[in-house]
Every structure is written in C-alpha cells, then in structure tokens.
Amino acid sequence: MIYLDNAATTPIPRPVADAMYEVLTQQFGNPSAQYPYGRQAHAMVEDCRKTLGQALDMDPECLFFTSCGTESDNWAISAALWQGRHRGRHIITTSVEHSAILQPLKLLEQQGYEVTYLKPDRTGHITAQQVMDALREDTVLISMMLVNNETGCIFPVEETARLLKASGSRALLHSDAVQGFLKVPCDPAGWGVDLMSFSAHKIGGPKGIGALYVAPHLLKNLRPLLAGGGQEKGLRSGTEATAQIAGFAKAAALRAENWAEKMARMGQIKDYCREKLLRIPSMVEIGRGQAPHILAMSLPGYPSSNIVTELGQQGICISAGSACHQGKASHVVSALGLDKKTAAGVIRISFGPETTEQDIDALYEALLHHKTNRFPML
Ligand code: PLP
C-alpha cells in the first residue's frame, strides 16, 4: 500500500505501539489510586505531559489531555465564551476552519452569538490585518487555525497574537494547531496565544487522544469541560486514557527527534511531488500552502471522488481534499473561488516521514493512467 493521506491520519510507528502495549499490560493502574500501580500510572501520565510540554516549549502544567482535537476545539470555544460572557458575543474566525470549529460556531449563532468569517485570498491565505479589521469592542474570541488541513496554508497566528496584544483588546485567541503541531514552528506560550488544540493521530500517535494548551493567566478561572472526579486539575474529569497518553507522548518525542531535518526532507518530497504531477497536462496546484506535509492539486474536469476510488483500488491512498461532500466542493475549496471543474477535481496528497520518491512516482503513473483512460466531465 502507498499511503499518501497523512493529513487524515498517520500510521503508528512500532515504538509508539510498544509504549502503549506496555501501559495496557503492565502499567494499567488508575492514576487516581493510592497504591503503587496507581502512583506509577500517575507518574507516567505526568512524564508524558512533560514530554509534550518540551516538544511545545511550554510549561506542562498548561497542557490538558482531551479525547481528540475536536474536543479541544469545542472546549476552547466554550471556555473562551464563558470567560468573556460579560463583555460581548462576537467571534472572529476564518471560513476555512475545520468543522470542529465551524459546527460549534454554527450552533452558537443559533443562540445569538455573532460570527465574522474571514475569507482567504485565492492562494488560501488570511492576514493578521483581516483579523484586526474585524475586531470589535464586543469581540470575545478569535479562532484561527495554524495550518489549513486541505491546502497546507500556514496562518499568521503569531502575528495576530502580537497585534491583538498591542491593540489592548481583551478578546482571547485560540488556534487549532492539529495540522501544525510538529509540522511547522508552533510556540503558543512564546507567541502569547491563549488556547491551542492538538491531536495525536496526525503525528504518528493513536486516535482518541488530544490536548488543549491553556495560557497561565486563564488557569484560575477556566470553565471545566467535564465535571466529575477532578482529573486534569478538575478541568476535564474522566479517568485518564493512560495508554493513549503514552502513545501521544512517544509519538511526539519520536517526531521531535531531528525535527528540522525531517521537515526539510518532507518539504523536498512535497516539491518533488508538485513538480512531477505538474508534468501531467492540465494539472494545477491549488493554493500555495507552505506546510511541508500537504499538497493540494486539481485535474480540472476529472472528479476527485473517481480518482480517489480508482487509486484506492490500486492501493494508493490519497484524499479528495475533503473536497467532495455528496458531490459538492468542500467549504475550503469553495472559499478559494475556483471554477466548477477545477473545484471538482481537487485532490489532497499528504506526506509522512516514511514517504519516498518511489511512492510519488507510483502516484504519478496512476494519475497519468487515470487521465488517459477516463473521459473528462463536460
Ligand atoms: N482540526 C483540524 C485542522 C483537523 O485536521 C482535524 C482532523 O482532521 C481536527 C481538528 C479534528 O481532530 P480529531 O480527529 O483529533 O478530532
């Protein structure tokens, strides 16, 4: 199998699976229990928090485990709105966020919140100035992703944090860094971001575990997500998912080793892929995403759902760039203002540390074959 869908999820390296197996079979105690098995499990969870804190250059006390990136996003929104409840009901976000942000915001609009959706330019980018122009006295939350999951565009989270602080606004800044963590520079504490979301399964960790960074100034009054047994300092109750946490930390530690080299290599693979696929007549690049792991392309007139299915049958996994939801272009593709045929043909190729030039060569051959043997849609 040739796996080129690493933005959807990633394979689990053996050391990560081993770390999880060890916890499942040997360190299965409940971290809240007072006997040695429990204390050992508690210490393991705290070690993992430290490992992740190191990977993010932050105080581990600011990191809270959740069940996934979606949960972190939902929590960040609800916590920020609670924090600003006496100041206003206006939210700023981008029209190309993941549905883990857009869907909760849609529900909030039904409850009387007002949301400004910033539109990207044709290359897929948003500027910090767009945020500042939309900022109001009653803005309580800005949610801007670090890397877009369909185009690979990097958004100016650091600059937005800086401008926001300089403006004196009390709006909180959240960033969904699910696609950015360990792919591009990510320093929530150094940048002055208030809340940031992470997920393990995009970096070689297991599904079902994520984390939320909470800036120190918010810790005292943060609204808990789940009330119950008091785990995660009483902010996110529920017995800790110890094996998942161990897998998350191990995956982050592995990816963080020689990180710059690995990302440079991934960037080379992306350049190789772009250059090779552009040799196919009429193939175009979509957006100008700079993240090293995501490349969006389109074969105008050739519906991406057909391409994805046919390549899948040949053992090559790519995605339709989340592009085809019941035959309609995704909200991200739609936001780029592409013509209908180009929008319908968008595919997303996403790379991992294991991706090779041979994988890209096989993709090229399969796409060329598809184009030669299929009639384009009219
Ligand atoms: N945010 C972004 C940008 C994503 O790409 C994803 C997953 O595709 C999520 C959030 C959701 O993460 P999870 O699958 O851990 O809920």
PDB file of N, CA, C and O in Angstrom, residues 52-53 56-66 72-73 75-76 79 165 173-175 177 186-199 210-219 222 235 248:
ATOM      1  N   LEU A  52       5.457  16.253  26.200  1.00  0.00           N
ATOM      2  CA  LEU A  52       4.716  17.096  25.255  1.00  0.00           C
ATOM      3  C   LEU A  52       5.006  18.570  25.504  1.00  0.00           C
ATOM      4  O   LEU A  52       5.141  19.353  24.560  1.00  0.00           O
ATOM      5  N   GLY A  53       5.136  18.930  26.776  1.00  0.00           N
ATOM      6  CA  GLY A  53       5.476  20.316  27.116  1.00  0.00           C
ATOM      7  C   GLY A  53       6.817  20.700  26.506  1.00  0.00           C
ATOM      8  O   GLY A  53       6.980  21.810  25.995  1.00  0.00           O
ATOM      9  N   LEU A  56       6.670  21.379  22.882  1.00  0.00           N
ATOM     10  CA  LEU A  56       5.996  22.652  22.577  1.00  0.00           C
ATOM     11  C   LEU A  56       6.625  23.831  23.309  1.00  0.00           C
ATOM     12  O   LEU A  56       6.094  24.948  23.264  1.00  0.00           O
ATOM     13  N   ASP A  57       7.732  23.563  23.987  1.00  0.00           N
ATOM     14  CA  ASP A  57       8.451  24.607  24.701  1.00  0.00           C
ATOM     15  C   ASP A  57       7.521  25.360  25.663  1.00  0.00           C
ATOM     16  O   ASP A  57       7.484  26.596  25.680  1.00  0.00           O
ATOM     17  N   MET A  58       6.756  24.614  26.439  1.00  0.00           N
ATOM     18  CA  MET A  58       5.798  25.250  27.350  1.00  0.00           C
ATOM     19  C   MET A  58       5.803  24.532  28.700  1.00  0.00           C
ATOM     20  O   MET A  58       6.274  23.401  28.819  1.00  0.00           O
ATOM     21  N   ASP A  59       5.258  25.200  29.676  1.00  0.00           N
ATOM     22  CA  ASP A  59       5.093  24.613  30.993  1.00  0.00           C
ATOM     23  C   ASP A  59       4.047  23.485  30.889  1.00  0.00           C
ATOM     24  O   ASP A  59       2.908  23.747  30.486  1.00  0.00           O
ATOM     25  N   PRO A  60       4.421  22.243  31.233  1.00  0.00           N
ATOM     26  CA  PRO A  60       3.460  21.136  31.088  1.00  0.00           C
ATOM     27  C   PRO A  60       2.185  21.336  31.904  1.00  0.00           C
ATOM     28  O   PRO A  60       1.137  20.771  31.572  1.00  0.00           O
ATOM     29  N   GLU A  61       2.270  22.194  32.930  1.00  0.00           N
ATOM     30  CA  GLU A  61       1.070  22.455  33.752  1.00  0.00           C
ATOM     31  C   GLU A  61      -0.028  23.156  32.940  1.00  0.00           C
ATOM     32  O   GLU A  61      -1.167  23.242  33.374  1.00  0.00           O
ATOM     33  N   CYS A  62       0.346  23.664  31.796  1.00  0.00           N
ATOM     34  CA  CYS A  62      -0.633  24.380  30.953  1.00  0.00           C
ATOM     35  C   CYS A  62      -1.288  23.451  29.927  1.00  0.00           C
ATOM     36  O   CYS A  62      -2.082  23.906  29.099  1.00  0.00           O
ATOM     37  N   LEU A  63      -0.922  22.166  29.954  1.00  0.00           N
ATOM     38  CA  LEU A  63      -1.416  21.241  28.928  1.00  0.00           C
ATOM     39  C   LEU A  63      -2.412  20.253  29.544  1.00  0.00           C
ATOM     40  O   LEU A  63      -2.098  19.603  30.545  1.00  0.00           O
ATOM     41  N   PHE A  64      -3.573  20.131  28.937  1.00  0.00           N
ATOM     42  CA  PHE A  64      -4.632  19.261  29.463  1.00  0.00           C
ATOM     43  C   PHE A  64      -4.997  18.216  28.426  1.00  0.00           C
ATOM     44  O   PHE A  64      -5.232  18.556  27.262  1.00  0.00           O
ATOM     45  N   PHE A  65      -5.054  16.960  28.860  1.00  0.00           N
ATOM     46  CA  PHE A  65      -5.410  15.899  27.914  1.00  0.00           C
ATOM     47  C   PHE A  65      -6.912  15.896  27.656  1.00  0.00           C
ATOM     48  O   PHE A  65      -7.721  16.092  28.571  1.00  0.00           O
ATOM     49  N   THR A  66      -7.264  15.671  26.396  1.00  0.00           N
ATOM     50  CA  THR A  66      -8.662  15.562  25.988  1.00  0.00           C
ATOM     51  C   THR A  66      -8.785  14.284  25.147  1.00  0.00           C
ATOM     52  O   THR A  66      -7.799  13.565  24.971  1.00  0.00           O
ATOM     53  N   SER A  72     -10.856  19.347  22.015  1.00  0.00           N
ATOM     54  CA  SER A  72     -10.060  20.525  22.411  1.00  0.00           C
ATOM     55  C   SER A  72     -10.651  21.792  21.798  1.00  0.00           C
ATOM     56  O   SER A  72     -10.760  22.826  22.465  1.00  0.00           O
ATOM     57  N   ASP A  73     -11.017  21.718  20.518  1.00  0.00           N
ATOM     58  CA  ASP A  73     -11.599  22.884  19.846  1.00  0.00           C
ATOM     59  C   ASP A  73     -12.906  23.317  20.520  1.00  0.00           C
ATOM     60  O   ASP A  73     -13.127  24.497  20.793  1.00  0.00           O
ATOM     61  N   TRP A  75     -13.928  22.692  23.541  1.00  0.00           N
ATOM     62  CA  TRP A  75     -13.655  23.193  24.892  1.00  0.00           C
ATOM     63  C   TRP A  75     -13.115  24.623  24.833  1.00  0.00           C
ATOM     64  O   TRP A  75     -13.546  25.498  25.585  1.00  0.00           O
ATOM     65  N   ALA A  76     -12.171  24.843  23.921  1.00  0.00           N
ATOM     66  CA  ALA A  76     -11.566  26.177  23.812  1.00  0.00           C
ATOM     67  C   ALA A  76     -12.649  27.224  23.540  1.00  0.00           C
ATOM     68  O   ALA A  76     -12.660  28.294  24.163  1.00  0.00           O
ATOM     69  N   ALA A  79     -14.905  27.634  26.683  1.00  0.00           N
ATOM     70  CA  ALA A  79     -14.187  28.277  27.791  1.00  0.00           C
ATOM     71  C   ALA A  79     -13.984  29.768  27.504  1.00  0.00           C
ATOM     72  O   ALA A  79     -14.154  30.611  28.386  1.00  0.00           O
ATOM     73  N   LYS A 165      -2.449  41.883  21.118  1.00  0.00           N
ATOM     74  CA  LYS A 165      -1.939  42.397  22.396  1.00  0.00           C
ATOM     75  C   LYS A 165      -1.718  43.908  22.294  1.00  0.00           C
ATOM     76  O   LYS A 165      -2.128  44.659  23.177  1.00  0.00           O
ATOM     77  N   LEU A 173      -7.417  34.578  22.050  1.00  0.00           N
ATOM     78  CA  LEU A 173      -7.002  33.996  20.768  1.00  0.00           C
ATOM     79  C   LEU A 173      -6.818  32.492  20.924  1.00  0.00           C
ATOM     80  O   LEU A 173      -5.990  32.026  21.720  1.00  0.00           O
ATOM     81  N   HIS A 174      -7.601  31.743  20.156  1.00  0.00           N
ATOM     82  CA  HIS A 174      -7.454  30.279  20.104  1.00  0.00           C
ATOM     83  C   HIS A 174      -6.914  29.882  18.743  1.00  0.00           C
ATOM     84  O   HIS A 174      -7.268  30.484  17.728  1.00  0.00           O
ATOM     85  N   SER A 175      -6.054  28.857  18.736  1.00  0.00           N
ATOM     86  CA  SER A 175      -5.605  28.329  17.451  1.00  0.00           C
ATOM     87  C   SER A 175      -5.736  26.817  17.436  1.00  0.00           C
ATOM     88  O   SER A 175      -5.276  26.132  18.359  1.00  0.00           O
ATOM     89  N   ALA A 177      -4.228  23.846  16.242  1.00  0.00           N
ATOM     90  CA  ALA A 177      -2.903  23.502  15.703  1.00  0.00           C
ATOM     91  C   ALA A 177      -2.804  22.010  15.391  1.00  0.00           C
ATOM     92  O   ALA A 177      -1.703  21.455  15.358  1.00  0.00           O
ATOM     93  N   CYS A 186       5.709  26.107  16.176  1.00  0.00           N
ATOM     94  CA  CYS A 186       4.480  26.200  16.974  1.00  0.00           C
ATOM     95  C   CYS A 186       4.881  26.494  18.417  1.00  0.00           C
ATOM     96  O   CYS A 186       5.448  25.639  19.080  1.00  0.00           O
ATOM     97  N   ASP A 187       4.599  27.707  18.890  1.00  0.00           N
ATOM     98  CA  ASP A 187       5.083  28.131  20.202  1.00  0.00           C
ATOM     99  C   ASP A 187       4.011  28.969  20.905  1.00  0.00           C
ATOM    100  O   ASP A 187       4.142  30.192  21.040  1.00  0.00           O
ATOM    101  N   PRO A 188       2.915  28.334  21.324  1.00  0.00           N
ATOM    102  CA  PRO A 188       1.790  29.107  21.865  1.00  0.00           C
ATOM    103  C   PRO A 188       2.182  30.015  23.025  1.00  0.00           C
ATOM    104  O   PRO A 188       1.741  31.167  23.075  1.00  0.00           O
ATOM    105  N   ALA A 189       3.030  29.512  23.928  1.00  0.00           N
ATOM    106  CA  ALA A 189       3.388  30.328  25.094  1.00  0.00           C
ATOM    107  C   ALA A 189       4.229  31.528  24.646  1.00  0.00           C
ATOM    108  O   ALA A 189       3.962  32.671  25.031  1.00  0.00           O
ATOM    109  N   GLY A 190       5.227  31.278  23.795  1.00  0.00           N
ATOM    110  CA  GLY A 190       6.104  32.350  23.317  1.00  0.00           C
ATOM    111  C   GLY A 190       5.347  33.368  22.475  1.00  0.00           C
ATOM    112  O   GLY A 190       5.655  34.566  22.501  1.00  0.00           O
ATOM    113  N   TRP A 191       4.366  32.903  21.729  1.00  0.00           N
ATOM    114  CA  TRP A 191       3.613  33.802  20.851  1.00  0.00           C
ATOM    115  C   TRP A 191       2.544  34.602  21.614  1.00  0.00           C
ATOM    116  O   TRP A 191       2.017  35.578  21.099  1.00  0.00           O
ATOM    117  N   GLY A 192       2.165  34.106  22.800  1.00  0.00           N
ATOM    118  CA  GLY A 192       1.113  34.782  23.548  1.00  0.00           C
ATOM    119  C   GLY A 192      -0.286  34.385  23.113  1.00  0.00           C
ATOM    120  O   GLY A 192      -1.236  35.162  23.238  1.00  0.00           O
ATOM    121  N   VAL A 193      -0.415  33.146  22.627  1.00  0.00           N
ATOM    122  CA  VAL A 193      -1.743  32.608  22.280  1.00  0.00           C
ATOM    123  C   VAL A 193      -2.420  32.167  23.583  1.00  0.00           C
ATOM    124  O   VAL A 193      -1.757  31.728  24.519  1.00  0.00           O
ATOM    125  N   ASP A 194      -3.744  32.272  23.662  1.00  0.00           N
ATOM    126  CA  ASP A 194      -4.436  31.929  24.906  1.00  0.00           C
ATOM    127  C   ASP A 194      -4.801  30.450  24.989  1.00  0.00           C
ATOM    128  O   ASP A 194      -4.752  29.850  26.060  1.00  0.00           O
ATOM    129  N   LEU A 195      -5.209  29.878  23.857  1.00  0.00           N
ATOM    130  CA  LEU A 195      -5.660  28.487  23.846  1.00  0.00           C
ATOM    131  C   LEU A 195      -5.203  27.842  22.540  1.00  0.00           C
ATOM    132  O   LEU A 195      -5.258  28.490  21.483  1.00  0.00           O
ATOM    133  N   MET A 196      -4.750  26.586  22.611  1.00  0.00           N
ATOM    134  CA  MET A 196      -4.327  25.926  21.372  1.00  0.00           C
ATOM    135  C   MET A 196      -4.658  24.427  21.436  1.00  0.00           C
ATOM    136  O   MET A 196      -4.448  23.777  22.468  1.00  0.00           O
ATOM    137  N   SER A 197      -5.159  23.902  20.312  1.00  0.00           N
ATOM    138  CA  SER A 197      -5.612  22.498  20.271  1.00  0.00           C
ATOM    139  C   SER A 197      -4.630  21.600  19.526  1.00  0.00           C
ATOM    140  O   SER A 197      -4.058  22.007  18.509  1.00  0.00           O
ATOM    141  N   PHE A 198      -4.522  20.354  20.018  1.00  0.00           N
ATOM    142  CA  PHE A 198      -3.625  19.365  19.417  1.00  0.00           C
ATOM    143  C   PHE A 198      -4.327  18.009  19.323  1.00  0.00           C
ATOM    144  O   PHE A 198      -5.256  17.729  20.075  1.00  0.00           O
ATOM    145  N   SER A 199      -3.804  17.158  18.435  1.00  0.00           N
ATOM    146  CA  SER A 199      -4.338  15.797  18.320  1.00  0.00           C
ATOM    147  C   SER A 199      -3.186  14.855  18.001  1.00  0.00           C
ATOM    148  O   SER A 199      -2.304  15.195  17.202  1.00  0.00           O
ATOM    149  N   GLY A 210      -6.109  13.872  22.540  1.00  0.00           N
ATOM    150  CA  GLY A 210      -5.705  15.205  22.113  1.00  0.00           C
ATOM    151  C   GLY A 210      -5.286  15.996  23.332  1.00  0.00           C
ATOM    152  O   GLY A 210      -5.160  15.448  24.437  1.00  0.00           O
ATOM    153  N   ALA A 211      -5.042  17.272  23.136  1.00  0.00           N
ATOM    154  CA  ALA A 211      -4.666  18.118  24.266  1.00  0.00           C
ATOM    155  C   ALA A 211      -5.073  19.558  23.974  1.00  0.00           C
ATOM    156  O   ALA A 211      -5.244  19.942  22.811  1.00  0.00           O
ATOM    157  N   LEU A 212      -5.245  20.299  25.062  1.00  0.00           N
ATOM    158  CA  LEU A 212      -5.517  21.738  24.943  1.00  0.00           C
ATOM    159  C   LEU A 212      -4.490  22.493  25.767  1.00  0.00           C
ATOM    160  O   LEU A 212      -4.285  22.180  26.951  1.00  0.00           O
ATOM    161  N   TYR A 213      -3.830  23.478  25.142  1.00  0.00           N
ATOM    162  CA  TYR A 213      -2.957  24.386  25.875  1.00  0.00           C
ATOM    163  C   TYR A 213      -3.816  25.518  26.402  1.00  0.00           C
ATOM    164  O   TYR A 213      -4.643  26.078  25.673  1.00  0.00           O
ATOM    165  N   VAL A 214      -3.616  25.834  27.684  1.00  0.00           N
ATOM    166  CA  VAL A 214      -4.331  26.946  28.304  1.00  0.00           C
ATOM    167  C   VAL A 214      -3.285  27.895  28.893  1.00  0.00           C
ATOM    168  O   VAL A 214      -2.467  27.480  29.728  1.00  0.00           O
ATOM    169  N   ALA A 215      -3.287  29.138  28.455  1.00  0.00           N
ATOM    170  CA  ALA A 215      -2.289  30.103  28.944  1.00  0.00           C
ATOM    171  C   ALA A 215      -2.427  30.285  30.452  1.00  0.00           C
ATOM    172  O   ALA A 215      -3.546  30.236  30.989  1.00  0.00           O
ATOM    173  N   PRO A 216      -1.315  30.503  31.157  1.00  0.00           N
ATOM    174  CA  PRO A 216      -1.343  30.573  32.625  1.00  0.00           C
ATOM    175  C   PRO A 216      -2.380  31.549  33.173  1.00  0.00           C
ATOM    176  O   PRO A 216      -3.035  31.255  34.175  1.00  0.00           O
ATOM    177  N   HIS A 217      -2.567  32.696  32.490  1.00  0.00           N
ATOM    178  CA  HIS A 217      -3.490  33.695  33.069  1.00  0.00           C
ATOM    179  C   HIS A 217      -4.940  33.225  33.063  1.00  0.00           C
ATOM    180  O   HIS A 217      -5.796  33.832  33.712  1.00  0.00           O
ATOM    181  N   LEU A 218      -5.226  32.122  32.318  1.00  0.00           N
ATOM    182  CA  LEU A 218      -6.612  31.631  32.260  1.00  0.00           C
ATOM    183  C   LEU A 218      -6.878  30.489  33.240  1.00  0.00           C
ATOM    184  O   LEU A 218      -8.026  30.101  33.453  1.00  0.00           O
ATOM    185  N   LEU A 219      -5.789  29.936  33.796  1.00  0.00           N
ATOM    186  CA  LEU A 219      -5.925  28.676  34.537  1.00  0.00           C
ATOM    187  C   LEU A 219      -6.869  28.789  35.740  1.00  0.00           C
ATOM    188  O   LEU A 219      -7.626  27.864  36.019  1.00  0.00           O
ATOM    189  N   LEU A 222     -10.711  29.024  34.499  1.00  0.00           N
ATOM    190  CA  LEU A 222     -11.164  28.326  33.289  1.00  0.00           C
ATOM    191  C   LEU A 222     -12.402  27.475  33.575  1.00  0.00           C
ATOM    192  O   LEU A 222     -12.475  26.782  34.582  1.00  0.00           O
ATOM    193  N   LEU A 235     -10.460  20.197  35.643  1.00  0.00           N
ATOM    194  CA  LEU A 235     -10.975  20.899  34.463  1.00  0.00           C
ATOM    195  C   LEU A 235     -11.520  19.958  33.395  1.00  0.00           C
ATOM    196  O   LEU A 235     -12.335  20.339  32.567  1.00  0.00           O
ATOM    197  N   PHE A 248       0.743   9.122  22.652  1.00  0.00           N
ATOM    198  CA  PHE A 248       0.826  10.525  22.209  1.00  0.00           C
ATOM    199  C   PHE A 248       2.238  11.058  22.497  1.00  0.00           C
ATOM    200  O   PHE A 248       2.916  11.623  21.625  1.00  0.00           O
TER     201      PHE A 248
END
